[in-house]
Amino acid sequence: MRRGACGGRPVARVAKELGPLAVSRLTTPGLHAVGGVSGLYLQVLPPRPDPEDPTKIVPGGRSWVLRAMVGGKRRDMGLGGFPSVTLAGARERARDARDKIDKGFDPIEVRRAAKAALRADDAKLVTFEDAAKAYMAAHESSWRNAKHREQWRNTLTGLAYPHLGKLAVRDIEVAHVLAVLEPIWRVRTETANRLRGRMELVLDWATARGYREGLNPARWKGHLDKMLPNPTKLKPKGHMAAMAIGDVPAFMVRLRAAGGTGARALEFVVLTAARSGEVRGATWSEIDLRDKVWTIPASRMKMGKEHRVPLSAQAMALLEALPRFADTDLVFPSASGTPLSDRTLLAVLRRMDVDVTAHGFRSTFRDWCGEFTNFPREVAEAALAHTTGSSVEQAYRRGDALEKRRKLMEAWAAFLSRPVAAKRGNVKPLQGAAA
C-alpha cells in the first residue's frame, strides 16, 4: 500500500496486468495478482503426491480467486479452476462480481441462494423410488450376496413403492411411513422391521444429498418405538404358519378354482415346494419345458447355489395354461409387468380365510415327506434346496438327486390331487423309491 500525495487514505497498488503466457508460468505456491480487475488472483496450491502413484510428486492445483471488501468484511470468492477457466474468463467473472458488489449485493450469498433454489427444485423431482434406486446403486456392491440385493429390491418394490414410490422424498412424513408398516407389522414382523431399516437408510441418503430436511420419519429409537410394538416382543421367532398335512388337498381344490396370477403363483409354490421369492421371480428362460426342469440361478437362491426343480405333470399343466406376454419374461408378472409382491400371495390366502403363509407350505411338504413317504431324508432336503451332512459329505455328493426328486415331486402332486384323502387317518404312506 502507498499513501496519497497529501498523506490521506491508503491507495491500493495497481497490479501489473499479466498476459496468458505469464499466467501459465505462475507455479510458486500462493496468491498471484494478475491485474486487469482489482483483487483478481491466481491461487497456486503446494505440490502433492500423485493419487495413482504416491511415490511421485505432482504440481498443486491452480484456481481463480477474487478478493474484495463486502459489507466492511474481506471476502474471497472462487471463480473456477485454471486452465478450464481462462484468464479472460476469470476477468469477466471478476467484473461481474464487482458489479454486484457495487450494487450492494454479496455475490457469494447470491450464488449460494441460487444453488439452494436449484437443490430445492431438484428435490421436488426426487421421488422415494428414485432415492431408493440411487442408494442401492451406490451400496449394493458391498452387500454380502445377490440374495441380499434381491431382498432389498423385493421389499421396496412390493411393500414401500405402492405407498411412497411416487412421493417426493422431501414430502415424506411419519404418516406415510406408518401406512407402509402398520398393515404388516404384526403379521410379518421380521420383514416389516427390515423394511423400516431400509426406508430409514434411503431417507438418510436423501437428507445427506440435500433432497430433504429434518429428522428421519422412519427412525426407530425415540420415535417409531413409541408408535409400534417392539418387534422382539411382539411374537416369538419360530417357523412360519403352516397348514396341517391333511388339510392341503382340500385347500388345493379351492385354490385351483381361484382366479388371478397370484393364485397361480401360490399353486406353483405348493406344487414345487419352492420359496415364494423364487416363484415370483421365475422367468420362462429358466424353465425347460421339454425336460420338465426349472433351473433357478444361484443369484436368486438363498444359499447362493443353483437349484434344479423337477416339474411334476400337474406343475407342467399349470405352466402350459399360463399366458405369455411380449414385454416380460416373468412367468407370474404383475399388471405392471414387474414381479408380484409377496403381499399378493398373502392376500390370496387371506381371501380364502386361511391363516397360514406361503412359506409355510415348505414346512408342510417336509412333514409330509417324513410322515407319509419312505423317501430318504437327503432327497427331501434336496427338494427344499437344503444342505445336509458334513462338508466332507457335501464335497463327495456331487449330484443333486434330480431323478429321485422327480419321483418325490410326482408323489407330492398326486397327494395334492386327492381331496378325498384329506383326513390324516385315511392317508396311506406313499412308498418312495430306495434307489
Tab-separated table of C-alpha atoms in Angstrom:
chain	number	residue	atom	x	y	z
A	1	MET	CA	0.000	0.000	0.000
A	2	ARG	CA	1.128	3.604	-0.560
A	3	ARG	CA	-0.077	6.983	0.778
A	4	GLY	CA	-1.787	9.607	-1.381
A	5	ALA	CA	0.055	12.813	-2.418
A	6	CYS	CA	-1.322	14.721	0.583
A	7	GLY	CA	-0.799	11.838	3.021
A	8	GLY	CA	-4.516	10.871	3.031
A	9	ARG	CA	-6.189	7.406	2.785
A	10	PRO	CA	-4.059	4.487	1.612
A	11	VAL	CA	-4.340	3.841	-2.113
A	12	ALA	CA	-4.328	0.225	-3.368
A	13	ARG	CA	-1.319	-0.555	-5.509
A	14	VAL	CA	-2.415	-1.450	-9.032
A	15	ALA	CA	-1.145	-4.905	-10.009
A	16	LYS	CA	0.706	-5.340	-13.264
A	17	GLU	CA	-1.618	-6.793	-15.892
A	18	LEU	CA	-0.298	-10.203	-16.883
A	19	GLY	CA	-0.906	-11.976	-20.175
A	20	PRO	CA	-1.932	-15.640	-20.686
A	21	LEU	CA	1.668	-16.864	-21.132
A	22	ALA	CA	2.864	-15.146	-17.942
A	23	VAL	CA	-0.098	-16.574	-16.015
A	24	SER	CA	0.647	-20.103	-17.264
A	25	ARG	CA	4.161	-19.786	-15.814
A	26	LEU	CA	2.936	-18.995	-12.269
A	27	THR	CA	3.821	-22.164	-10.335
A	28	THR	CA	5.042	-20.912	-6.957
A	29	PRO	CA	2.512	-21.770	-4.204
A	30	GLY	CA	0.498	-18.772	-3.014
A	31	LEU	CA	-1.732	-15.972	-4.362
A	32	HIS	CA	-0.549	-14.145	-7.506
A	33	ALA	CA	-2.210	-10.883	-8.591
A	34	VAL	CA	-2.824	-10.931	-12.342
A	35	GLY	CA	-4.183	-7.421	-12.848
A	36	GLY	CA	-6.919	-6.292	-15.200
A	37	VAL	CA	-9.501	-6.377	-12.371
A	38	SER	CA	-8.786	-5.231	-8.833
A	39	GLY	CA	-8.400	-8.147	-6.412
A	40	LEU	CA	-8.145	-10.945	-9.018
A	41	TYR	CA	-5.595	-13.623	-8.097
A	42	LEU	CA	-4.413	-16.977	-9.327
A	43	GLN	CA	-4.110	-19.307	-6.334
A	44	VAL	CA	-1.401	-21.978	-6.660
A	45	LEU	CA	-1.554	-24.895	-4.219
A	46	PRO	CA	1.579	-26.727	-2.968
A	47	PRO	CA	2.809	-29.871	-4.747
A	48	ARG	CA	1.170	-33.136	-3.613
A	49	PRO	CA	1.630	-36.919	-4.007
A	50	ASP	CA	0.248	-38.415	-7.220
A	51	PRO	CA	-3.000	-40.264	-6.223
A	52	GLU	CA	-2.146	-43.058	-8.682
A	53	ASP	CA	1.487	-43.329	-7.599
A	54	PRO	CA	2.170	-41.903	-4.096
A	55	THR	CA	5.919	-42.121	-4.710
A	56	LYS	CA	5.616	-39.322	-7.282
A	57	ILE	CA	5.003	-35.637	-6.555
A	58	VAL	CA	2.796	-33.626	-8.896
A	59	PRO	CA	2.197	-29.842	-9.045
A	60	GLY	CA	-0.612	-28.439	-6.926
A	61	GLY	CA	-3.861	-27.291	-8.455
A	62	ARG	CA	-4.475	-23.726	-9.618
A	63	SER	CA	-7.689	-21.722	-9.331
A	64	TRP	CA	-9.015	-18.175	-9.594
A	65	VAL	CA	-9.883	-16.097	-6.520
A	66	LEU	CA	-11.471	-12.649	-6.277
A	67	ARG	CA	-10.593	-10.828	-3.043
A	68	ALA	CA	-12.948	-7.940	-2.255
A	69	MET	CA	-14.475	-5.938	0.625
A	70	VAL	CA	-18.187	-6.739	1.047
A	71	GLY	CA	-20.144	-5.043	3.819
A	72	GLY	CA	-16.942	-3.980	5.542
A	73	LYS	CA	-15.518	-7.520	5.522
A	74	ARG	CA	-12.941	-9.078	3.241
A	75	ARG	CA	-14.377	-11.931	1.185
A	76	ASP	CA	-12.566	-14.448	-1.025
A	77	MET	CA	-14.715	-15.712	-3.876
A	78	GLY	CA	-13.757	-18.706	-6.028
A	79	LEU	CA	-14.151	-18.141	-9.751
A	80	GLY	CA	-13.192	-21.599	-11.063
A	81	GLY	CA	-10.129	-23.648	-11.820
A	82	PHE	CA	-7.276	-22.853	-14.179
A	83	PRO	CA	-6.879	-23.579	-17.068
A	84	SER	CA	-10.529	-24.685	-17.551
A	85	VAL	CA	-11.414	-21.066	-16.783
A	86	THR	CA	-9.088	-18.931	-18.894
A	87	LEU	CA	-7.546	-15.617	-17.877
A	88	ALA	CA	-10.103	-13.740	-19.987
A	89	GLY	CA	-12.939	-15.783	-18.464
A	90	ALA	CA	-11.692	-15.110	-14.930
A	91	ARG	CA	-11.561	-11.365	-15.576
A	92	GLU	CA	-15.106	-11.420	-16.964
A	93	ARG	CA	-16.386	-13.268	-13.875
A	94	ALA	CA	-14.482	-10.886	-11.587
A	95	ARG	CA	-16.013	-7.823	-13.285
A	96	ASP	CA	-19.495	-9.332	-12.937
A	97	ALA	CA	-18.905	-9.946	-9.226
A	98	ARG	CA	-17.538	-6.419	-8.766
A	99	ASP	CA	-20.651	-5.043	-10.449
A	100	LYS	CA	-22.892	-6.917	-7.962
A	101	ILE	CA	-20.830	-5.589	-5.043
A	102	ASP	CA	-21.168	-2.011	-6.328
A	103	LYS	CA	-24.952	-2.514	-6.408
A	104	GLY	CA	-24.983	-3.654	-2.784
A	105	PHE	CA	-25.139	-7.442	-3.273
A	106	ASP	CA	-22.878	-10.120	-1.834
A	107	PRO	CA	-22.018	-12.305	-4.875
A	108	ILE	CA	-21.147	-15.271	-2.664
A	109	GLU	CA	-24.562	-15.208	-0.971
A	110	VAL	CA	-26.264	-14.688	-4.325
A	111	ARG	CA	-24.562	-17.808	-5.658
A	112	ARG	CA	-25.412	-19.824	-2.538
A	113	ALA	CA	-29.062	-18.816	-2.794
A	114	ALA	CA	-29.133	-19.832	-6.451
A	115	LYS	CA	-27.660	-23.246	-5.616
A	116	ALA	CA	-30.133	-23.713	-2.754
A	117	ALA	CA	-33.024	-22.883	-5.062
A	118	LEU	CA	-31.713	-25.357	-7.625
A	119	ARG	CA	-31.454	-28.068	-4.959
A	120	ALA	CA	-34.991	-27.272	-3.841
A	121	ASP	CA	-36.249	-27.628	-7.405
A	122	ASP	CA	-34.320	-30.879	-7.786
A	123	ALA	CA	-35.765	-32.181	-4.518
A	124	LYS	CA	-39.274	-31.705	-5.862
A	125	LEU	CA	-38.393	-34.152	-8.618
A	126	VAL	CA	-36.582	-36.777	-6.490
A	127	THR	CA	-39.117	-39.414	-5.507
A	128	PHE	CA	-38.659	-42.129	-2.908
A	129	GLU	CA	-38.257	-44.670	-5.697
A	130	ASP	CA	-35.555	-42.501	-7.316
A	131	ALA	CA	-33.730	-42.207	-3.994
A	132	ALA	CA	-34.031	-45.920	-3.229
A	133	LYS	CA	-32.610	-46.925	-6.607
A	134	ALA	CA	-29.759	-44.437	-6.240
A	135	TYR	CA	-28.982	-45.710	-2.738
A	136	MET	CA	-28.929	-49.339	-3.908
A	137	ALA	CA	-26.731	-48.483	-6.886
A	138	ALA	CA	-24.259	-46.809	-4.534
A	139	HIS	CA	-24.153	-49.567	-1.916
A	140	GLU	CA	-25.143	-52.934	-3.404
A	141	SER	CA	-21.594	-53.822	-4.462
A	142	SER	CA	-20.700	-54.004	-0.756
A	143	TRP	CA	-23.635	-56.266	0.171
A	144	ARG	CA	-22.788	-59.854	1.001
A	145	ASN	CA	-24.608	-61.677	-1.800
A	146	ALA	CA	-27.147	-61.476	-4.600
A	147	LYS	CA	-29.892	-62.729	-2.293
A	148	HIS	CA	-29.456	-59.687	-0.059
A	149	ARG	CA	-29.704	-57.395	-3.076
A	150	GLU	CA	-32.863	-59.181	-4.209
A	151	GLN	CA	-34.430	-58.838	-0.763
A	152	TRP	CA	-33.805	-55.102	-0.839
A	153	ARG	CA	-35.475	-54.762	-4.227
A	154	ASN	CA	-38.368	-57.093	-3.431
A	155	THR	CA	-39.340	-55.471	-0.131
A	156	LEU	CA	-39.120	-51.951	-1.503
A	157	THR	CA	-40.891	-52.805	-4.760
A	158	GLY	CA	-43.653	-54.860	-3.180
A	159	LEU	CA	-44.220	-53.012	0.087
A	160	ALA	CA	-42.811	-49.470	0.028
A	161	TYR	CA	-43.244	-48.249	-3.554
A	162	PRO	CA	-47.054	-48.677	-3.638
A	163	HIS	CA	-47.263	-46.076	-0.833
A	164	LEU	CA	-44.100	-43.987	-1.188
A	165	GLY	CA	-42.693	-44.636	-4.649
A	166	LYS	CA	-44.074	-41.529	-6.394
A	167	LEU	CA	-43.814	-39.205	-3.391
A	168	ALA	CA	-41.031	-36.604	-3.311
A	169	VAL	CA	-38.634	-37.534	-0.514
A	170	ARG	CA	-38.905	-34.003	0.891
A	171	ASP	CA	-42.652	-34.546	1.486
A	172	ILE	CA	-42.487	-37.920	3.271
A	173	GLU	CA	-43.705	-37.773	6.862
A	174	VAL	CA	-44.349	-40.286	9.624
A	175	ALA	CA	-47.937	-40.896	8.428
A	176	HIS	CA	-46.591	-42.154	5.105
A	177	VAL	CA	-44.113	-44.471	6.831
A	178	LEU	CA	-46.822	-45.884	9.113
A	179	ALA	CA	-49.058	-46.519	6.096
A	180	VAL	CA	-46.375	-48.923	4.869
A	181	LEU	CA	-45.545	-50.580	8.185
A	182	GLU	CA	-48.759	-50.855	10.206
A	183	PRO	CA	-50.595	-53.315	7.909
A	184	ILE	CA	-47.723	-55.839	8.122
A	185	TRP	CA	-46.093	-55.072	11.478
A	186	ARG	CA	-47.937	-57.824	13.382
A	187	VAL	CA	-48.334	-60.427	10.635
A	188	ARG	CA	-44.888	-60.133	9.032
A	189	THR	CA	-42.889	-58.623	11.839
A	190	GLU	CA	-39.379	-59.565	10.717
A	191	THR	CA	-39.949	-58.375	7.147
A	192	ALA	CA	-41.593	-55.166	8.371
A	193	ASN	CA	-38.716	-54.399	10.726
A	194	ARG	CA	-36.141	-54.914	7.978
A	195	LEU	CA	-38.182	-52.750	5.635
A	196	ARG	CA	-38.296	-49.962	8.220
A	197	GLY	CA	-34.498	-50.008	8.428
A	198	ARG	CA	-34.189	-49.883	4.651
A	199	MET	CA	-36.566	-46.921	4.402
A	200	GLU	CA	-34.562	-45.145	7.106
A	201	LEU	CA	-31.326	-45.617	5.144
A	202	VAL	CA	-32.884	-44.345	1.903
A	203	LEU	CA	-34.264	-41.235	3.614
A	204	ASP	CA	-30.917	-40.622	5.361
A	205	TRP	CA	-29.275	-40.758	1.935
A	206	ALA	CA	-31.786	-38.220	0.616
A	207	THR	CA	-31.065	-35.897	3.546
A	208	ALA	CA	-27.309	-36.161	3.032
A	209	ARG	CA	-27.815	-35.298	-0.635
A	210	GLY	CA	-29.841	-32.214	0.253
A	211	TYR	CA	-33.130	-33.560	-1.125
A	212	ARG	CA	-34.935	-33.379	2.221
A	213	GLU	CA	-34.522	-31.703	5.605
A	214	GLY	CA	-35.380	-32.501	9.202
A	215	LEU	CA	-35.483	-35.692	11.250
A	216	ASN	CA	-35.925	-39.065	9.568
A	217	PRO	CA	-39.590	-40.201	9.884
A	218	ALA	CA	-38.523	-43.872	9.654
A	219	ARG	CA	-36.123	-43.736	12.614
A	220	TRP	CA	-36.867	-46.178	15.431
A	221	LYS	CA	-35.373	-45.021	18.733
A	222	GLY	CA	-37.336	-42.244	20.387
A	223	HIS	CA	-39.816	-42.121	17.507
A	224	LEU	CA	-41.452	-45.167	15.896
A	225	ASP	CA	-40.740	-47.205	19.032
A	226	LYS	CA	-43.449	-45.062	20.657
A	227	MET	CA	-45.987	-45.910	17.949
A	228	LEU	CA	-45.283	-49.538	17.079
A	229	PRO	CA	-44.817	-52.531	19.415
A	230	ASN	CA	-41.297	-53.798	19.932
A	231	PRO	CA	-40.723	-56.432	17.218
A	232	THR	CA	-38.687	-58.611	19.591
A	233	LYS	CA	-41.624	-58.834	21.985
A	234	LEU	CA	-44.463	-58.949	19.504
A	235	LYS	CA	-44.205	-62.653	18.880
A	236	PRO	CA	-41.534	-65.297	19.418
A	237	LYS	CA	-39.374	-66.233	16.481
A	238	GLY	CA	-40.232	-69.561	15.017
A	239	HIS	CA	-41.492	-71.353	11.940
A	240	MET	CA	-43.903	-69.571	9.655
A	241	ALA	CA	-47.515	-70.669	9.993
A	242	ALA	CA	-48.027	-73.901	8.069
A	243	MET	CA	-51.114	-75.855	7.057
A	244	ALA	CA	-51.816	-79.296	8.512
A	245	ILE	CA	-50.904	-82.059	6.075
A	246	GLY	CA	-54.405	-83.491	5.898
A	247	ASP	CA	-55.929	-80.109	5.007
A	248	VAL	CA	-53.764	-79.366	1.974
A	249	PRO	CA	-55.538	-81.465	-0.716
A	250	ALA	CA	-58.914	-79.858	0.022
A	251	PHE	CA	-57.237	-76.447	0.080
A	252	MET	CA	-55.770	-77.125	-3.370
A	253	VAL	CA	-59.253	-77.725	-4.779
A	254	ARG	CA	-60.280	-74.251	-3.622
A	255	LEU	CA	-57.018	-72.698	-4.806
A	256	ARG	CA	-57.337	-74.119	-8.325
A	257	ALA	CA	-60.813	-72.570	-8.513
A	258	ALA	CA	-59.477	-69.131	-7.563
A	259	GLY	CA	-58.668	-66.745	-10.388
A	260	GLY	CA	-55.716	-64.427	-10.832
A	261	THR	CA	-51.956	-64.578	-11.297
A	262	GLY	CA	-51.412	-64.559	-7.524
A	263	ALA	CA	-53.437	-67.743	-7.117
A	264	ARG	CA	-51.482	-69.470	-9.904
A	265	ALA	CA	-48.178	-68.407	-8.362
A	266	LEU	CA	-49.270	-69.742	-4.966
A	267	GLU	CA	-50.361	-73.028	-6.582
A	268	PHE	CA	-46.904	-73.300	-8.166
A	269	VAL	CA	-45.310	-72.598	-4.763
A	270	VAL	CA	-47.188	-75.530	-3.253
A	271	LEU	CA	-46.505	-77.904	-6.171
A	272	THR	CA	-42.755	-77.199	-6.268
A	273	ALA	CA	-42.138	-76.591	-2.526
A	274	ALA	CA	-40.106	-73.569	-3.639
A	275	ARG	CA	-39.744	-70.296	-1.784
A	276	SER	CA	-42.204	-67.549	-2.595
A	277	GLY	CA	-39.495	-65.199	-3.886
A	278	GLU	CA	-38.090	-67.879	-6.181
A	279	VAL	CA	-41.519	-68.403	-7.747
A	280	ARG	CA	-42.393	-64.717	-8.015
A	281	GLY	CA	-39.100	-64.062	-9.806
A	282	ALA	CA	-39.315	-67.108	-12.078
A	283	THR	CA	-38.758	-66.488	-15.799
A	284	TRP	CA	-39.618	-68.573	-18.820
A	285	SER	CA	-35.946	-68.697	-19.775
A	286	GLU	CA	-35.276	-70.622	-16.538
A	287	ILE	CA	-37.785	-73.334	-17.439
A	288	ASP	CA	-37.011	-76.234	-19.762
A	289	LEU	CA	-40.465	-77.411	-20.862
A	290	ARG	CA	-39.038	-80.338	-22.811
A	291	ASP	CA	-37.063	-81.828	-19.919
A	292	LYS	CA	-39.580	-80.570	-17.335
A	293	VAL	CA	-36.955	-78.829	-15.201
A	294	TRP	CA	-36.930	-75.373	-13.678
A	295	THR	CA	-33.354	-74.164	-13.060
A	296	ILE	CA	-33.134	-71.325	-10.533
A	297	PRO	CA	-29.827	-69.444	-10.886
A	298	ALA	CA	-27.541	-69.069	-7.880
A	299	SER	CA	-28.178	-65.307	-7.806
A	300	ARG	CA	-31.812	-65.943	-6.826
A	301	MET	CA	-31.200	-68.693	-4.285
A	302	LYS	CA	-30.923	-68.117	-0.545
A	303	MET	CA	-27.771	-70.232	-0.304
A	304	GLY	CA	-26.253	-68.748	-3.455
A	305	LYS	CA	-26.191	-72.097	-5.284
A	306	GLU	CA	-28.029	-73.067	-8.477
A	307	HIS	CA	-31.063	-75.268	-7.825
A	308	ARG	CA	-32.900	-77.531	-10.271
A	309	VAL	CA	-36.569	-78.252	-9.626
A	310	PRO	CA	-38.156	-81.277	-11.356
A	311	LEU	CA	-41.634	-80.338	-12.562
A	312	SER	CA	-44.498	-82.757	-11.965
A	313	ALA	CA	-47.251	-83.318	-14.521
A	314	GLN	CA	-49.532	-81.001	-12.522
A	315	ALA	CA	-46.881	-78.248	-12.432
A	316	MET	CA	-46.350	-78.591	-16.180
A	317	ALA	CA	-50.097	-78.370	-16.820
A	318	LEU	CA	-50.243	-75.177	-14.773
A	319	LEU	CA	-47.391	-73.612	-16.770
A	320	GLU	CA	-48.783	-74.630	-20.134
A	321	ALA	CA	-52.097	-72.972	-19.305
A	322	LEU	CA	-50.491	-69.632	-18.430
A	323	PRO	CA	-50.483	-66.717	-20.903
A	324	ARG	CA	-47.192	-65.273	-22.103
A	325	PHE	CA	-46.523	-61.570	-22.532
A	326	ALA	CA	-44.254	-59.982	-25.107
A	327	ASP	CA	-42.953	-57.275	-22.786
A	328	THR	CA	-41.771	-59.514	-19.925
A	329	ASP	CA	-40.082	-62.884	-19.415
A	330	LEU	CA	-41.670	-63.337	-15.978
A	331	VAL	CA	-43.839	-66.405	-15.536
A	332	PHE	CA	-46.066	-64.668	-12.967
A	333	PRO	CA	-45.939	-60.935	-13.783
A	334	SER	CA	-47.963	-58.261	-12.053
A	335	ALA	CA	-50.254	-55.970	-14.030
A	336	SER	CA	-47.333	-53.552	-14.450
A	337	GLY	CA	-45.023	-56.284	-15.766
A	338	THR	CA	-42.919	-56.424	-12.588
A	339	PRO	CA	-42.600	-59.365	-10.162
A	340	LEU	CA	-45.543	-59.971	-7.864
A	341	SER	CA	-45.072	-58.854	-4.273
A	342	ASP	CA	-45.305	-61.461	-1.525
A	343	ARG	CA	-48.288	-59.487	-0.244
A	344	THR	CA	-50.126	-60.682	-3.349
A	345	LEU	CA	-49.769	-64.328	-2.301
A	346	LEU	CA	-50.663	-63.459	1.279
A	347	ALA	CA	-53.768	-61.665	0.006
A	348	VAL	CA	-54.846	-64.843	-1.819
A	349	LEU	CA	-54.591	-66.793	1.446
A	350	ARG	CA	-56.482	-64.137	3.388
A	351	ARG	CA	-59.297	-64.051	0.831
A	352	MET	CA	-59.562	-67.806	1.268
A	353	ASP	CA	-59.723	-67.247	5.043
A	354	VAL	CA	-56.609	-69.373	5.606
A	355	ASP	CA	-54.317	-68.303	8.433
A	356	VAL	CA	-51.000	-69.619	7.064
A	357	THR	CA	-48.153	-68.206	4.999
A	358	ALA	CA	-46.957	-69.154	1.532
A	359	HIS	CA	-43.597	-70.148	3.007
A	360	GLY	CA	-45.360	-72.451	5.455
A	361	PHE	CA	-46.172	-74.907	2.663
A	362	ARG	CA	-42.487	-75.847	2.560
A	363	SER	CA	-42.807	-76.996	6.159
A	364	THR	CA	-45.971	-78.922	5.313
A	365	PHE	CA	-44.185	-80.594	2.406
A	366	ARG	CA	-41.271	-81.589	4.623
A	367	ASP	CA	-43.604	-83.034	7.276
A	368	TRP	CA	-45.427	-84.994	4.575
A	369	CYS	CA	-42.126	-86.395	3.282
A	370	GLY	CA	-41.162	-87.619	6.760
A	371	GLU	CA	-44.546	-88.919	7.912
A	372	PHE	CA	-46.162	-90.298	4.766
A	373	THR	CA	-43.356	-91.453	2.469
A	374	ASN	CA	-40.278	-93.633	2.540
A	375	PHE	CA	-38.122	-91.266	0.504
A	376	PRO	CA	-34.667	-90.789	2.069
A	377	ARG	CA	-34.159	-87.692	4.197
A	378	GLU	CA	-31.437	-86.440	1.841
A	379	VAL	CA	-33.870	-86.451	-1.096
A	380	ALA	CA	-36.480	-84.467	0.844
A	381	GLU	CA	-33.888	-81.926	1.983
A	382	ALA	CA	-32.529	-81.608	-1.551
A	383	ALA	CA	-36.043	-80.851	-2.779
A	384	LEU	CA	-36.064	-77.880	-0.414
A	385	ALA	CA	-32.556	-76.801	-1.513
A	386	HIS	CA	-31.239	-77.520	1.980
A	387	THR	CA	-27.693	-78.760	2.522
A	388	THR	CA	-27.215	-81.888	4.622
A	389	GLY	CA	-24.277	-83.752	6.084
A	390	SER	CA	-20.758	-82.583	6.841
A	391	SER	CA	-18.639	-80.523	4.483
A	392	VAL	CA	-16.786	-83.710	3.522
A	393	GLU	CA	-20.047	-85.476	2.629
A	394	GLN	CA	-21.146	-82.476	0.616
A	395	ALA	CA	-17.854	-82.442	-1.272
A	396	TYR	CA	-18.303	-86.068	-2.346
A	397	ARG	CA	-22.031	-85.693	-3.109
A	398	ARG	CA	-21.709	-84.012	-6.479
A	399	GLY	CA	-25.177	-84.791	-7.861
A	400	ASP	CA	-28.471	-83.218	-6.868
A	401	ALA	CA	-30.613	-86.410	-6.945
A	402	LEU	CA	-32.764	-84.897	-9.665
A	403	GLU	CA	-34.469	-88.090	-10.806
A	404	LYS	CA	-35.113	-89.252	-7.235
A	405	ARG	CA	-36.587	-85.863	-6.503
A	406	ARG	CA	-38.722	-86.105	-9.644
A	407	LYS	CA	-40.408	-89.210	-8.201
A	408	LEU	CA	-40.873	-87.384	-4.902
A	409	MET	CA	-42.493	-84.353	-6.531
A	410	GLU	CA	-44.799	-86.551	-8.620
A	411	ALA	CA	-45.882	-88.305	-5.426
A	412	TRP	CA	-46.478	-84.955	-3.722
A	413	ALA	CA	-48.547	-83.695	-6.668
A	414	ALA	CA	-50.565	-86.925	-6.643
A	415	PHE	CA	-51.261	-86.451	-2.915
A	416	LEU	CA	-52.364	-82.857	-3.515
A	417	SER	CA	-54.828	-84.097	-6.138
A	418	ARG	CA	-56.638	-86.444	-3.703
A	419	PRO	CA	-59.045	-84.277	-1.686
A	420	VAL	CA	-60.861	-87.459	-0.577
A	421	ALA	CA	-57.744	-88.303	1.417
A	422	ALA	CA	-57.843	-85.058	3.366
A	423	LYS	CA	-58.253	-86.797	6.717
A	424	ARG	CA	-54.922	-87.885	8.075
A	425	GLY	CA	-56.263	-91.252	9.155
A	426	ASN	CA	-57.324	-92.011	5.580
A	427	VAL	CA	-53.950	-91.199	4.051
A	428	LYS	CA	-51.761	-94.178	3.348
A	429	PRO	CA	-47.995	-93.699	3.351
A	430	LEU	CA	-46.566	-93.485	-0.142
A	431	GLN	CA	-43.669	-95.754	-0.948
A	432	GLY	CA	-40.653	-93.826	-2.126
A	433	ALA	CA	-38.074	-95.424	-4.380
A	434	ALA	CA	-34.998	-96.514	-2.488
A	435	ALA	CA	-32.694	-96.111	-5.432
